[in-house]
Coordinates of C-alpha atoms in Angstrom, one line a residue:
M1 CA -12.2 -111.3 -9.7
S2 CA -11.7 -114.5 -12.2
A3 CA -14.2 -117.8 -12.5
A4 CA -11.4 -119.4 -10.4
D5 CA -11.7 -117.4 -7.3
T6 CA -15.1 -117.9 -6.4
P7 CA -17.9 -119.8 -8.1
Q8 CA -21.8 -118.8 -8.7
G9 CA -23.9 -119.2 -5.8
T10 CA -21.2 -119.4 -3.3
P11 CA -20.4 -116.4 -2.4
G12 CA -16.0 -115.4 -0.3
T13 CA -15.9 -119.5 -0.9
P14 CA -12.8 -120.2 -3.5
D15 CA -13.7 -122.7 -6.4
W16 CA -11.2 -125.2 -5.7
A17 CA -11.8 -127.5 -8.4
A18 CA -11.5 -124.4 -11.0
R19 CA -8.3 -123.5 -9.5
A20 CA -6.8 -127.2 -10.0
D21 CA -8.2 -126.6 -13.8
H22 CA -5.9 -123.8 -14.1
A23 CA -3.0 -125.5 -12.5
A24 CA -4.1 -128.4 -14.8
R25 CA -3.6 -126.6 -17.6
S26 CA -0.6 -125.0 -16.9
V27 CA 1.3 -128.2 -16.5
T28 CA 0.0 -129.8 -19.5
R29 CA 0.3 -126.9 -22.1
H30 CA 4.0 -125.7 -20.6
F31 CA 5.0 -128.8 -19.8
G32 CA 3.6 -131.3 -21.5
R33 CA 4.7 -132.1 -25.2
R34 CA 5.6 -134.9 -27.2
L35 CA 8.4 -137.7 -26.6
L36 CA 10.2 -137.7 -30.1
F37 CA 7.6 -135.9 -31.9
L38 CA 5.9 -138.8 -32.3
P39 CA 1.9 -138.7 -32.2
G40 CA -0.1 -140.1 -29.4
T41 CA 2.8 -140.0 -26.6
H42 CA 3.3 -137.4 -24.0
L43 CA 5.5 -136.4 -21.2
A44 CA 6.8 -133.3 -19.0
A45 CA 10.1 -131.4 -19.9
S46 CA 11.8 -131.2 -16.2
V47 CA 12.3 -127.3 -16.5
R48 CA 10.4 -124.6 -18.3
P49 CA 11.9 -123.1 -20.6
S50 CA 13.6 -125.8 -21.5
S51 CA 16.1 -127.2 -24.8
H52 CA 13.5 -129.0 -27.7
S53 CA 16.0 -131.7 -27.5
P54 CA 14.4 -135.1 -28.2
F55 CA 17.5 -136.3 -25.4
Q56 CA 17.0 -134.2 -22.8
S57 CA 16.4 -135.1 -18.9
W58 CA 13.3 -136.6 -16.9
N59 CA 12.1 -138.1 -14.2
Y60 CA 10.6 -141.1 -13.9
W61 CA 9.5 -140.0 -10.6
W62 CA 7.8 -137.0 -11.9
Q63 CA 6.2 -138.4 -14.4
A64 CA 4.3 -140.9 -12.0
H65 CA 2.8 -137.9 -10.1
Y66 CA 2.1 -136.4 -12.9
V67 CA -0.3 -139.3 -14.1
D68 CA -1.6 -139.0 -10.5
C69 CA -2.4 -135.5 -10.8
L70 CA -4.2 -136.0 -14.0
V71 CA -6.0 -139.0 -12.7
D72 CA -7.3 -136.4 -10.2
A73 CA -8.3 -134.0 -12.8
G74 CA -10.2 -136.8 -14.9
L75 CA -12.0 -137.4 -11.5
R76 CA -13.3 -134.1 -12.0
E77 CA -14.3 -134.4 -15.4
L78 CA -16.4 -137.6 -14.5
A79 CA -18.1 -135.7 -11.8
S80 CA -18.7 -131.9 -14.2
G81 CA -19.1 -133.7 -17.0
S82 CA -16.9 -131.1 -18.8
R83 CA -12.8 -131.5 -19.3
F84 CA -10.3 -129.7 -17.2
D85 CA -8.6 -127.9 -20.6
G86 CA -11.8 -127.7 -23.1
G87 CA -14.0 -130.3 -25.4
D88 CA -11.5 -129.8 -28.7
R89 CA -8.4 -131.7 -26.2
P90 CA -7.9 -134.6 -24.9
S91 CA -9.4 -135.7 -22.0
A92 CA -7.3 -135.9 -18.5
G93 CA -7.5 -139.5 -18.4
E94 CA -6.2 -139.7 -21.8
L95 CA -3.4 -137.6 -21.3
A96 CA -2.4 -140.0 -18.3
S97 CA -3.0 -143.2 -20.2
R98 CA -0.3 -141.2 -23.2
V99 CA 2.3 -140.8 -20.4
V100 CA 2.3 -143.6 -18.7
A101 CA 2.9 -145.5 -22.8
S102 CA 5.8 -142.5 -22.9
I103 CA 7.1 -143.6 -19.8
R104 CA 7.9 -147.2 -20.9
L105 CA 9.4 -145.9 -23.9
R106 CA 11.6 -143.0 -22.5
N107 CA 12.8 -145.8 -20.6
F108 CA 14.3 -148.0 -22.9
L109 CA 11.0 -150.2 -23.2
R110 CA 10.3 -151.4 -19.7
Y111 CA 8.9 -150.1 -16.9
V112 CA 11.6 -151.4 -14.3
N113 CA 14.1 -149.2 -13.4
S114 CA 16.9 -148.5 -10.2
Y115 CA 14.3 -146.9 -7.4
Y116 CA 11.8 -149.0 -5.9
D117 CA 9.7 -146.1 -4.6
D118 CA 9.9 -144.7 -8.7
M119 CA 8.3 -148.0 -9.7
A120 CA 6.0 -147.7 -6.0
W121 CA 4.4 -144.3 -7.1
L122 CA 4.1 -145.8 -10.8
A123 CA 2.1 -148.4 -9.9
L124 CA 0.4 -146.6 -7.3
A125 CA -1.0 -143.9 -10.2
V126 CA -1.6 -146.7 -12.5
L127 CA -3.9 -148.5 -10.1
R128 CA -6.0 -145.0 -9.8
L129 CA -5.9 -144.6 -13.8
D130 CA -8.3 -148.2 -13.7
S131 CA -10.0 -147.0 -11.6
L132 CA -10.3 -143.9 -13.1
A133 CA -11.5 -145.9 -16.3
A134 CA -14.1 -148.3 -14.3
R135 CA -15.4 -144.9 -13.5
A136 CA -15.8 -144.2 -16.8
Q137 CA -17.3 -147.5 -17.7
K138 CA -14.0 -148.1 -20.2
P139 CA -12.3 -151.1 -20.1
G140 CA -8.7 -151.2 -18.7
R141 CA -6.0 -151.6 -20.9
R142 CA -3.7 -154.8 -20.5
R143 CA -0.8 -152.5 -21.3
N144 CA -1.7 -151.1 -17.7
A145 CA -2.1 -155.0 -16.3
R146 CA 1.6 -155.8 -17.9
L147 CA 2.6 -152.6 -15.8
Q148 CA 1.6 -154.2 -12.5
K149 CA 3.3 -158.0 -13.5
S150 CA 6.6 -156.4 -14.0
L151 CA 6.6 -154.0 -11.2
S152 CA 5.2 -156.2 -8.5
P153 CA 7.6 -158.6 -8.2
Q154 CA 10.4 -155.6 -7.7
F155 CA 8.4 -154.8 -4.7
E156 CA 8.4 -158.2 -3.3
S157 CA 12.0 -158.4 -4.0
A158 CA 12.9 -155.5 -2.1
S159 CA 11.0 -156.2 1.1
T160 CA 13.6 -158.3 2.9
Q161 CA 13.6 -159.5 6.6
H162 CA 17.4 -157.4 5.9
M163 CA 18.0 -155.0 8.7
G164 CA 15.0 -156.8 10.4
G165 CA 12.2 -155.9 7.5
G166 CA 11.3 -152.7 5.2
T167 CA 11.8 -152.7 1.8
F168 CA 15.1 -151.2 -0.5
W169 CA 15.5 -147.6 -1.7
S170 CA 17.3 -148.7 -4.6
T171 CA 18.5 -151.6 -6.3
K172 CA 22.1 -151.3 -4.7
R173 CA 20.0 -152.5 -1.6
D174 CA 22.1 -150.6 1.0
F175 CA 19.6 -148.0 2.4
K176 CA 16.0 -149.1 3.4
N177 CA 13.9 -146.0 4.2
A178 CA 10.5 -144.6 4.6
P179 CA 10.0 -143.5 1.1
A180 CA 10.2 -146.4 -0.5
T181 CA 8.8 -148.7 2.3
A182 CA 5.7 -146.5 2.7
P183 CA 4.8 -146.6 -0.9
V184 CA 5.4 -149.7 -1.7
A185 CA 3.1 -151.2 1.6
L186 CA 0.3 -149.1 -0.1
H187 CA 0.5 -150.7 -3.2
F188 CA 0.3 -154.1 -0.8
A189 CA -2.6 -153.1 1.1
R190 CA -4.2 -152.0 -2.1
T191 CA -3.4 -154.8 -4.2
G192 CA -5.0 -157.7 -1.4
H193 CA -1.4 -158.4 0.4
P194 CA -2.3 -156.6 3.7
E195 CA -0.3 -158.6 5.8
R196 CA 2.4 -157.9 3.8
A197 CA 1.5 -154.5 3.9
Q198 CA 1.3 -154.2 7.8
G199 CA 4.8 -155.8 8.3
L200 CA 6.2 -153.4 6.4
L201 CA 4.4 -149.9 8.6
D202 CA 5.2 -152.4 11.9
W203 CA 9.0 -152.3 10.9
L204 CA 8.8 -148.6 10.1
D205 CA 7.4 -148.3 13.2
V206 CA 10.0 -150.1 14.8
T207 CA 12.7 -148.3 13.1
L208 CA 12.0 -145.2 12.0
F209 CA 9.1 -143.4 14.4
E210 CA 10.8 -140.5 16.2
P211 CA 8.2 -140.9 19.7
T212 CA 9.1 -137.4 20.5
L213 CA 7.7 -135.7 17.5
G214 CA 5.5 -138.3 16.5
L215 CA 6.6 -138.5 13.1
Y216 CA 9.2 -141.0 10.8
L217 CA 12.5 -140.6 10.1
D218 CA 13.7 -140.8 6.4
G219 CA 15.9 -144.2 6.6
A220 CA 18.7 -146.8 7.7
W221 CA 21.8 -148.3 6.6
V222 CA 23.3 -151.8 8.6
K223 CA 27.4 -150.4 8.7
E224 CA 30.0 -152.2 10.7
G225 CA 27.1 -154.2 11.8
K226 CA 24.7 -151.1 13.4
L227 CA 21.7 -150.1 12.3
V228 CA 22.5 -146.1 11.7
L229 CA 19.7 -144.0 11.2
A230 CA 19.2 -140.7 8.3
E231 CA 17.5 -138.8 11.0
E232 CA 15.8 -136.1 8.7
I233 CA 12.3 -136.0 8.5
Y234 CA 9.9 -135.2 5.6
T235 CA 7.1 -133.7 5.2
Y236 CA 7.3 -136.8 2.6
N237 CA 7.5 -139.7 4.4
Q238 CA 5.0 -139.1 6.4
G239 CA 2.1 -138.7 3.1
P240 CA 2.5 -142.4 2.2
V241 CA 2.4 -143.6 5.9
L242 CA -0.7 -141.7 6.6
G243 CA -2.3 -143.6 3.6
A244 CA -1.1 -147.1 4.3
L245 CA -2.5 -146.5 7.4
L246 CA -5.9 -145.5 6.5
E247 CA -5.9 -147.9 3.5
L248 CA -5.6 -151.1 5.8
G249 CA -8.0 -149.4 8.9
G250 CA -8.4 -151.7 11.9
E251 CA -8.4 -149.8 15.2
A252 CA -4.7 -149.6 15.6
N253 CA -3.6 -148.0 12.4
L254 CA -6.2 -145.5 12.5
A255 CA -5.5 -144.1 16.2
H256 CA -1.9 -144.4 14.4
A257 CA -3.3 -142.3 11.5
A258 CA -4.8 -139.8 13.7
A259 CA -2.1 -139.4 15.9
L260 CA -0.1 -138.5 12.5
V261 CA -2.6 -135.9 11.2
G262 CA -1.6 -133.9 14.8
S263 CA 2.4 -134.6 14.4
A264 CA 2.2 -133.1 10.8
A265 CA 0.0 -130.2 12.0
E266 CA 2.0 -129.6 15.3
H267 CA 5.7 -129.8 13.6
L268 CA 5.8 -129.4 10.0
T269 CA 3.6 -125.9 9.6
V270 CA 4.9 -123.3 9.2
R271 CA 4.9 -120.8 12.2
E272 CA 5.5 -117.1 11.1
P273 CA 3.8 -113.5 11.6
D274 CA 2.8 -113.6 8.4
T275 CA 0.3 -117.1 8.2
Q276 CA -1.6 -115.8 10.7
G277 CA -2.5 -118.5 12.5
R278 CA -3.2 -121.1 9.5
L279 CA -2.0 -124.5 9.1
V280 CA 0.5 -124.1 6.3
L281 CA 2.6 -126.9 5.7
R282 CA 6.2 -126.1 5.3
G283 CA 7.9 -126.5 1.5
E284 CA 11.1 -128.8 0.9
G285 CA 12.8 -126.6 -1.6
T286 CA 13.3 -127.8 -5.6
G287 CA 14.5 -131.0 -7.5
D288 CA 12.7 -134.1 -5.4
G289 CA 12.1 -131.9 -2.5
G290 CA 9.8 -129.6 -4.8
L291 CA 6.9 -132.7 -4.3
F292 CA 7.1 -133.8 -1.0
T293 CA 4.7 -131.3 0.4
G294 CA 2.2 -132.1 -2.6
I295 CA 2.0 -135.5 -1.0
L296 CA 1.3 -134.8 2.3
V297 CA -1.4 -133.1 2.0
R298 CA -2.5 -135.5 -0.8
Y299 CA -2.9 -137.6 2.1
S300 CA -4.7 -135.3 4.1
S301 CA -7.2 -134.9 2.0
L302 CA -8.2 -138.8 2.5
A303 CA -7.8 -138.1 6.4
A304 CA -9.8 -135.2 5.9
G305 CA -12.6 -137.7 4.4
D306 CA -12.3 -140.4 6.3
L307 CA -15.7 -141.1 8.8
R308 CA -13.5 -143.7 10.9
L309 CA -11.5 -141.2 12.4
P310 CA -12.2 -138.6 15.3
A311 CA -13.9 -135.4 13.8
A312 CA -10.8 -132.9 15.4
T313 CA -8.6 -135.4 13.3
R314 CA -10.9 -134.4 10.4
A315 CA -11.4 -131.0 10.9
T316 CA -7.0 -130.6 11.2
A317 CA -6.5 -132.2 8.1
R318 CA -9.1 -130.1 6.2
E319 CA -7.1 -127.6 7.7
L320 CA -4.0 -128.9 6.3
V321 CA -5.1 -128.8 3.0
L322 CA -7.0 -125.9 2.3
D323 CA -4.5 -123.5 4.2
T324 CA -1.5 -124.8 2.3
A325 CA -3.4 -124.6 -1.1
E326 CA -4.8 -120.9 0.0
A327 CA -1.0 -120.2 0.6
L328 CA 0.3 -121.3 -2.7
W329 CA -2.7 -120.5 -4.7
A330 CA -2.5 -116.5 -3.2
G331 CA 1.7 -116.6 -3.7
R332 CA 1.5 -117.2 -7.4
T333 CA 2.2 -115.3 -10.3
V334 CA 2.2 -115.0 -13.7
R335 CA 4.6 -115.9 -16.8
T336 CA 4.2 -113.8 -19.6
D337 CA 7.3 -115.2 -21.6
D338 CA 6.3 -118.2 -24.0
A339 CA 2.9 -118.1 -23.3
N340 CA 2.3 -118.8 -26.6
E341 CA 4.8 -121.9 -27.0
A342 CA 3.3 -124.8 -25.8
S343 CA -0.7 -123.4 -25.9
G344 CA -1.0 -122.1 -29.6
K345 CA -2.5 -119.2 -28.9
D346 CA -2.4 -116.4 -26.4
D347 CA -3.6 -117.5 -23.5
G348 CA -2.6 -114.2 -20.7
G349 CA 0.4 -116.1 -19.5
W350 CA 1.1 -119.3 -17.5
P351 CA 0.7 -119.5 -13.5
V352 CA 3.7 -120.1 -12.2
F353 CA 3.7 -121.8 -8.1
S354 CA 6.1 -121.1 -5.0
T355 CA 8.3 -123.6 -4.1
E356 CA 7.8 -123.1 -0.4
P357 CA 4.1 -122.3 0.1
Q358 CA 4.8 -119.7 2.9
R359 CA 6.7 -117.6 0.3
A360 CA 5.4 -115.4 -3.2
A361 CA 6.6 -117.0 -6.4
A362 CA 8.5 -113.9 -7.0
E363 CA 10.8 -114.4 -4.2
T364 CA 11.7 -118.4 -5.3
Y365 CA 11.4 -118.4 -9.0
A366 CA 12.7 -115.0 -9.4
P367 CA 11.5 -113.3 -13.1
G368 CA 13.3 -115.4 -15.5
T369 CA 14.6 -118.1 -14.0
A370 CA 14.0 -121.5 -14.9
V371 CA 10.7 -123.3 -13.2
E372 CA 11.2 -126.9 -12.2
L373 CA 7.9 -129.2 -13.4
S374 CA 8.4 -130.8 -9.4
T375 CA 7.1 -127.8 -7.8
Q376 CA 4.0 -126.8 -10.0
L377 CA 3.2 -130.5 -10.1
Q378 CA 3.2 -130.1 -6.5
A379 CA 0.6 -127.4 -6.2
W380 CA -1.7 -128.9 -8.6
M381 CA -1.4 -131.9 -6.4
V382 CA -2.4 -129.6 -3.4
L383 CA -5.1 -127.5 -5.3
E384 CA -6.7 -130.6 -6.2
A385 CA -6.4 -132.0 -2.8
A386 CA -8.6 -129.3 -2.1
A387 CA -11.3 -129.5 -4.3
R388 CA -11.9 -133.2 -2.6
V389 CA -12.1 -131.8 0.7
Q390 CA -14.4 -128.6 -1.0

């Protein structure tokens, strides 16, 4: 049994912090690399193994969640007094700061891009990075303030009364959806604009809430003067809505948050014999979908610890987090190919986590196939959430 399985003094209880460290080391060592070989830069490759071309494809949105995961690890470093990857390597906070700077370099010296949800996730992650710096009693970086100054007007511009409210998904400005509206609402809530945040949540309730399931549809267009819904329901869409409801608080929002946790447990968990009655959230595949379930788990962990919610709701949220984390951990496999390349030493290989929590990684990532960053960030995010609720 490894140190990541049970902590000293607590027989039979998983050490979720150690497991999260395991995932953090895997992503930072085996996906992380310098940008254009420049000192002090750091981004994560989109796939592993990948080419070493400095012009390989990248994904702004995935890097934003990379920053968020590094902040999670940094908060645990402060609590434990030790670095997730040993004392001779950069701290999680240092790596997160490098990623933020490198995103700007890779994005042609700007933080603005064509997708408002991308920008919202980076802005949210950088707010948390500044909070980490404050807890560590370090000054916030002026660069982070400039990032917020650059991106905040984008959210204001995209959140219009066209279609009755909501936030556009992209600069094409032809589609409003939950993936943009909910994180923008959360950003407004966290930056002192609760009225704007509430207005966006109200639009989601009127336009995209599906009352039979108690969940949010994906988005809406106006075509030929009529509202046309994108009726897909993703795990992703529920997570930031839950986060914004909790951030704003108030009786109605908290009641809605409690109902949303219950609906996720009822309709978004896997109903298969091998889950043995556990509340294991379904996966949403690869690509961008490889992050969707992790985002719902992140905000479920906040619900699990929110004493304003009923005890039964907190218990359900906790089950969603821990059961999904346990499924991902149990289904992991180990790659021994190119194990030395990123770490500089033989560390016994690197863990690969499944795209779908209820399935083994050996099934979703057959030996020799490329592994996507999004899915590994998702697993890391889930393990960090489990460490928080433990």
